[in-house]
mmCIF file of C-alpha atoms in Angstrom:
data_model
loop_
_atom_site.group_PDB
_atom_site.id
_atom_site.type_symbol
_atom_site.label_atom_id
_atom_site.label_comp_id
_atom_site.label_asym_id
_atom_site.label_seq_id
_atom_site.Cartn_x
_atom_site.Cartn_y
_atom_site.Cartn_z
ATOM 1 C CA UNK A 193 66.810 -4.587 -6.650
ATOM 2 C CA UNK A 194 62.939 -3.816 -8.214
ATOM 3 C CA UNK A 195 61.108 -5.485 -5.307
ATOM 4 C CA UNK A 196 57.716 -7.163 -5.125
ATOM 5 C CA UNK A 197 55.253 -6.001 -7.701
ATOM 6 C CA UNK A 198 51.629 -5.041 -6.388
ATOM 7 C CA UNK A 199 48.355 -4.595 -8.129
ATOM 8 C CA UNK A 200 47.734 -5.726 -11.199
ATOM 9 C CA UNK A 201 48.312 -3.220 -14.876
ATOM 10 C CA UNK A 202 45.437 -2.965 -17.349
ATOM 11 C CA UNK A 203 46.624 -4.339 -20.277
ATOM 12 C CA UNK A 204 47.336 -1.907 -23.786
ATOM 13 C CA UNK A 205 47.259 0.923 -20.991
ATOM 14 C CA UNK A 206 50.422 3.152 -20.638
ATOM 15 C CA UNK A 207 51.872 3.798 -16.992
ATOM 16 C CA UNK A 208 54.161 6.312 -16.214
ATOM 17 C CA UNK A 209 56.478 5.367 -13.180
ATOM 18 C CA UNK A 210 56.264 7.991 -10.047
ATOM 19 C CA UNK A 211 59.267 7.790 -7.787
ATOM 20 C CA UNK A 212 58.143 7.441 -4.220
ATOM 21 C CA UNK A 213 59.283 7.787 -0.732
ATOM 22 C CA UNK A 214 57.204 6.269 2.517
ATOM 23 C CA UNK A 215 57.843 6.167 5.882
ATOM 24 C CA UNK A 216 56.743 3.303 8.277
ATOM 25 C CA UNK A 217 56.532 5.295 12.010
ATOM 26 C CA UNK A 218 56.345 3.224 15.480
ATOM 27 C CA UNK A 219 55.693 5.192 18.420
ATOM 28 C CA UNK A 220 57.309 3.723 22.126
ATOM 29 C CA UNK A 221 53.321 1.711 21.971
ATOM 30 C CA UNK A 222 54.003 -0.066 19.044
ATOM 31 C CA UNK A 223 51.554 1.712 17.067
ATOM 32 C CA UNK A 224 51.894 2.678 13.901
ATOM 33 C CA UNK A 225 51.820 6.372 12.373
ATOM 34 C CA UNK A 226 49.281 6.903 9.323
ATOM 35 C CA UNK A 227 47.512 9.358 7.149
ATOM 36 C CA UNK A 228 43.896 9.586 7.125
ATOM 37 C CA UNK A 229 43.162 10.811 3.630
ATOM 38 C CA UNK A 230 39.625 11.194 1.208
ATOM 39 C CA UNK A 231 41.186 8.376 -0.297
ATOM 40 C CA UNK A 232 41.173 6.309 3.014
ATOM 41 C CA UNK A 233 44.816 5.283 4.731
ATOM 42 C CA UNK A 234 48.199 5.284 3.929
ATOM 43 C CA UNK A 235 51.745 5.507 5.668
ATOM 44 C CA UNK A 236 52.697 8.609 4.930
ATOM 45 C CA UNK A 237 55.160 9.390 2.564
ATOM 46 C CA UNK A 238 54.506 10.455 -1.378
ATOM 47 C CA UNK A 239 55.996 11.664 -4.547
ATOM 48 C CA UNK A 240 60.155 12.776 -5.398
ATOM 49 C CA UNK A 241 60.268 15.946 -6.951
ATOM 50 C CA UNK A 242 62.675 16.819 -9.270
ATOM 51 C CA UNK A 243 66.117 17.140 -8.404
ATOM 52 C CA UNK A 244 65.410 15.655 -4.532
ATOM 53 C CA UNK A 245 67.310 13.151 -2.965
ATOM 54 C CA UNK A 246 64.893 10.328 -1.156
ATOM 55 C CA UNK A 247 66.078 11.224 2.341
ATOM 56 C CA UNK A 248 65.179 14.807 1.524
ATOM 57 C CA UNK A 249 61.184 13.909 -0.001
ATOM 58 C CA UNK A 250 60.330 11.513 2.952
ATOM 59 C CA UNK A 251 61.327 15.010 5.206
ATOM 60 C CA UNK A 252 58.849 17.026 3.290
ATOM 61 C CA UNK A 253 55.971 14.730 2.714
ATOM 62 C CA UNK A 254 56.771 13.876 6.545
ATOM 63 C CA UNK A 255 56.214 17.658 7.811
ATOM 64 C CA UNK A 256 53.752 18.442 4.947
ATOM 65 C CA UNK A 257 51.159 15.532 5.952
ATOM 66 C CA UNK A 258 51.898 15.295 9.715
ATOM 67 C CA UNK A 259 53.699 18.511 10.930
ATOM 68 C CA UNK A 260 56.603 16.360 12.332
ATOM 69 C CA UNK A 261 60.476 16.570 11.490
ATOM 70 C CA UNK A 262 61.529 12.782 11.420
ATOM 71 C CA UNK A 263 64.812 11.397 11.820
ATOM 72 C CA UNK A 264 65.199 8.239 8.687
ATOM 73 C CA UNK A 265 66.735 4.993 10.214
ATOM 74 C CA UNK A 266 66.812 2.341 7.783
ATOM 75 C CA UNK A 267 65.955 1.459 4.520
ATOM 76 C CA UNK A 268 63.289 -1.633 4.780
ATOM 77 C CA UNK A 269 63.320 -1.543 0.851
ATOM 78 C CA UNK A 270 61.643 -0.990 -2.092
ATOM 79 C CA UNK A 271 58.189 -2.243 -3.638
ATOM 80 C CA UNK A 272 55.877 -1.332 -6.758
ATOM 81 C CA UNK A 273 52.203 -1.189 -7.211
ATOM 82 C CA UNK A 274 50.272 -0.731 -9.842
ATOM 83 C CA UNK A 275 47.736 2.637 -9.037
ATOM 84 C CA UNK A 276 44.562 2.574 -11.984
ATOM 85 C CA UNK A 277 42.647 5.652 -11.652
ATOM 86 C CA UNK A 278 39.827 5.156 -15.126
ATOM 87 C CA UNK A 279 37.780 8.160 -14.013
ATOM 88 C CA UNK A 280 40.952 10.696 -14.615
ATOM 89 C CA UNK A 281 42.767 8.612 -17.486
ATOM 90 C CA UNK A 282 45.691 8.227 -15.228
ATOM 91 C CA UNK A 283 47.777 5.088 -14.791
ATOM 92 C CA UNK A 284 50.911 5.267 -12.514
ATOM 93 C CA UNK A 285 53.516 2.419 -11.422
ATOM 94 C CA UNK A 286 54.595 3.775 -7.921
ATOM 95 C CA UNK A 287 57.993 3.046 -7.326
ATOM 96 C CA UNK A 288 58.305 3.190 -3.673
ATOM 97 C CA UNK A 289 60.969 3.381 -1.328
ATOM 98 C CA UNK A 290 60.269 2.651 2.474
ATOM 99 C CA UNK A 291 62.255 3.713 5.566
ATOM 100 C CA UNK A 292 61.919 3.001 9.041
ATOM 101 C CA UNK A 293 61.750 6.269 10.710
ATOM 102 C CA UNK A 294 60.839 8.146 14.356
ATOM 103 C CA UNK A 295 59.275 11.406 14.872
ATOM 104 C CA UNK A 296 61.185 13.525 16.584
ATOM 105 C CA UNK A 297 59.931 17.500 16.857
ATOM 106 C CA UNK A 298 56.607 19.083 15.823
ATOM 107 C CA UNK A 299 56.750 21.928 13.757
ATOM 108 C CA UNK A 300 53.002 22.764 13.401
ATOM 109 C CA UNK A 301 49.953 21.596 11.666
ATOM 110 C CA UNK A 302 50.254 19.287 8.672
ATOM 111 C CA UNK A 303 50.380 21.522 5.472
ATOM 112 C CA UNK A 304 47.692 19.326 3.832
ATOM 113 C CA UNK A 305 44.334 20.123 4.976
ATOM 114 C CA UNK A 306 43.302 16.497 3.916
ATOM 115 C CA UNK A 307 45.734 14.738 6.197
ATOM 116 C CA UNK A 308 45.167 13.680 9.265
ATOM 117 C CA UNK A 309 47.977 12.069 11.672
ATOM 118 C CA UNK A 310 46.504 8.815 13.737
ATOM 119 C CA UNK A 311 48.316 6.127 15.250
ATOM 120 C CA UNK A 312 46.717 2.690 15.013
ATOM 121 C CA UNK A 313 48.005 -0.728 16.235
ATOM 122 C CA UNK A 314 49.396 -3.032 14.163
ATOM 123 C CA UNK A 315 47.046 -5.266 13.478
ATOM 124 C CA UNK A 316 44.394 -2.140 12.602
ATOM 125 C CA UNK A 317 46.828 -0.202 10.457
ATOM 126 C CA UNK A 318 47.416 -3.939 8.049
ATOM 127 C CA UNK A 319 44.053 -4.240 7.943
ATOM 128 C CA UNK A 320 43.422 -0.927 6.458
ATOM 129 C CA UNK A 321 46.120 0.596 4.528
ATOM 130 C CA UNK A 322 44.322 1.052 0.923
ATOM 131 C CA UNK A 323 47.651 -0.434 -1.016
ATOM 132 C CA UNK A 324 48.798 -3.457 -0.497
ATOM 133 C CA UNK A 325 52.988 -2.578 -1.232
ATOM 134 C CA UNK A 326 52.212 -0.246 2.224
ATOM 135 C CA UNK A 327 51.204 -3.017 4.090
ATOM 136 C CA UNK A 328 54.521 -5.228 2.644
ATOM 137 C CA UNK A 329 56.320 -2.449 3.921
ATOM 138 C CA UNK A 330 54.675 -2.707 7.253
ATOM 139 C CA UNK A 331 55.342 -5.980 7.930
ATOM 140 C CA UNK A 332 59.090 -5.735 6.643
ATOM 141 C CA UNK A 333 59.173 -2.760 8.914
ATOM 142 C CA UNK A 334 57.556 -4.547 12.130
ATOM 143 C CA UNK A 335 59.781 -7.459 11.903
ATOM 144 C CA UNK A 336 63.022 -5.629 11.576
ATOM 145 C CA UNK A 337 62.056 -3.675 14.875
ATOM 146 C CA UNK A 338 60.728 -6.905 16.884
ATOM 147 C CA UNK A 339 64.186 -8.323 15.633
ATOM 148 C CA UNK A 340 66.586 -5.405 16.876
ATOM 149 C CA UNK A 341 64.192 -5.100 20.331
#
């Protein structure tokens, strides 16, 4: 299954698809785990490396941008989005793949120094999240738990 397509490509460009793995985090409030970045918000969650299984990428971009071990749920699914960046010359497709996960043990600070871990409610973490296939995964992610509560 591809998924719902975000953003939209600038034409004669050519993208290079990036394999990605998110993770959408409730806490026992209902809020909603996120990375404060230069950039501004995201769930957090990033690039597959070579040779690294999904499961095993959302664990380190987990620990590297929050400092948290996470244990992976369910997959919500998977969703595109178009990422133009003219001032660098780079133009990605992010393939991403979202899972419902929990935190579960800290293991120290997050690795990146331009991460920050907050926890907003719903509502504020929709209305914020800089790409629009994170938010898709929100909801998806939001529903599924109000449906198994």
């Amino acid at each position: 299954m591809v998924g719902p397509i975000f953003g939209n490509p600038d034409m004669g460009r050519n993208y290079i698809v990036q394999d990605c793995v998110y993770a959408v985090i409730l806490n026992d409030a209902g809020e909603v785990a996120v990375a404060r970045t230069p950039k501004g918000l995201v769930l957090i969650g990033g690039g597959v490396e070579r040779g690294e299984s999904e499961r095993d990428a959302l664990h380190r971009e987990a620990y590297e941008e929050s400092g948290y071990k996470i244990d992976i749920h369910n997959r919500l699914g998977i969703a595109s989005q178009y990422v133009n960046n003219f001032a660098k010359g780079r133009f990605r497709l992010k393939r991403g793949v979202f899972f419902l996960c929990k935190f579960t043990e800290r293991l120290g600070p997050p690795v990146e120094p331009d991460h920050e871990l907050i926890w907003l409610t719903y509502d504020e973490a929709y209305q914020q999240l800089i790409r629009p296939f994170h938010r898709w995964a929100l909801e998806i992610g939001v529903m599924g738990e109000q449906a198994s509560s």
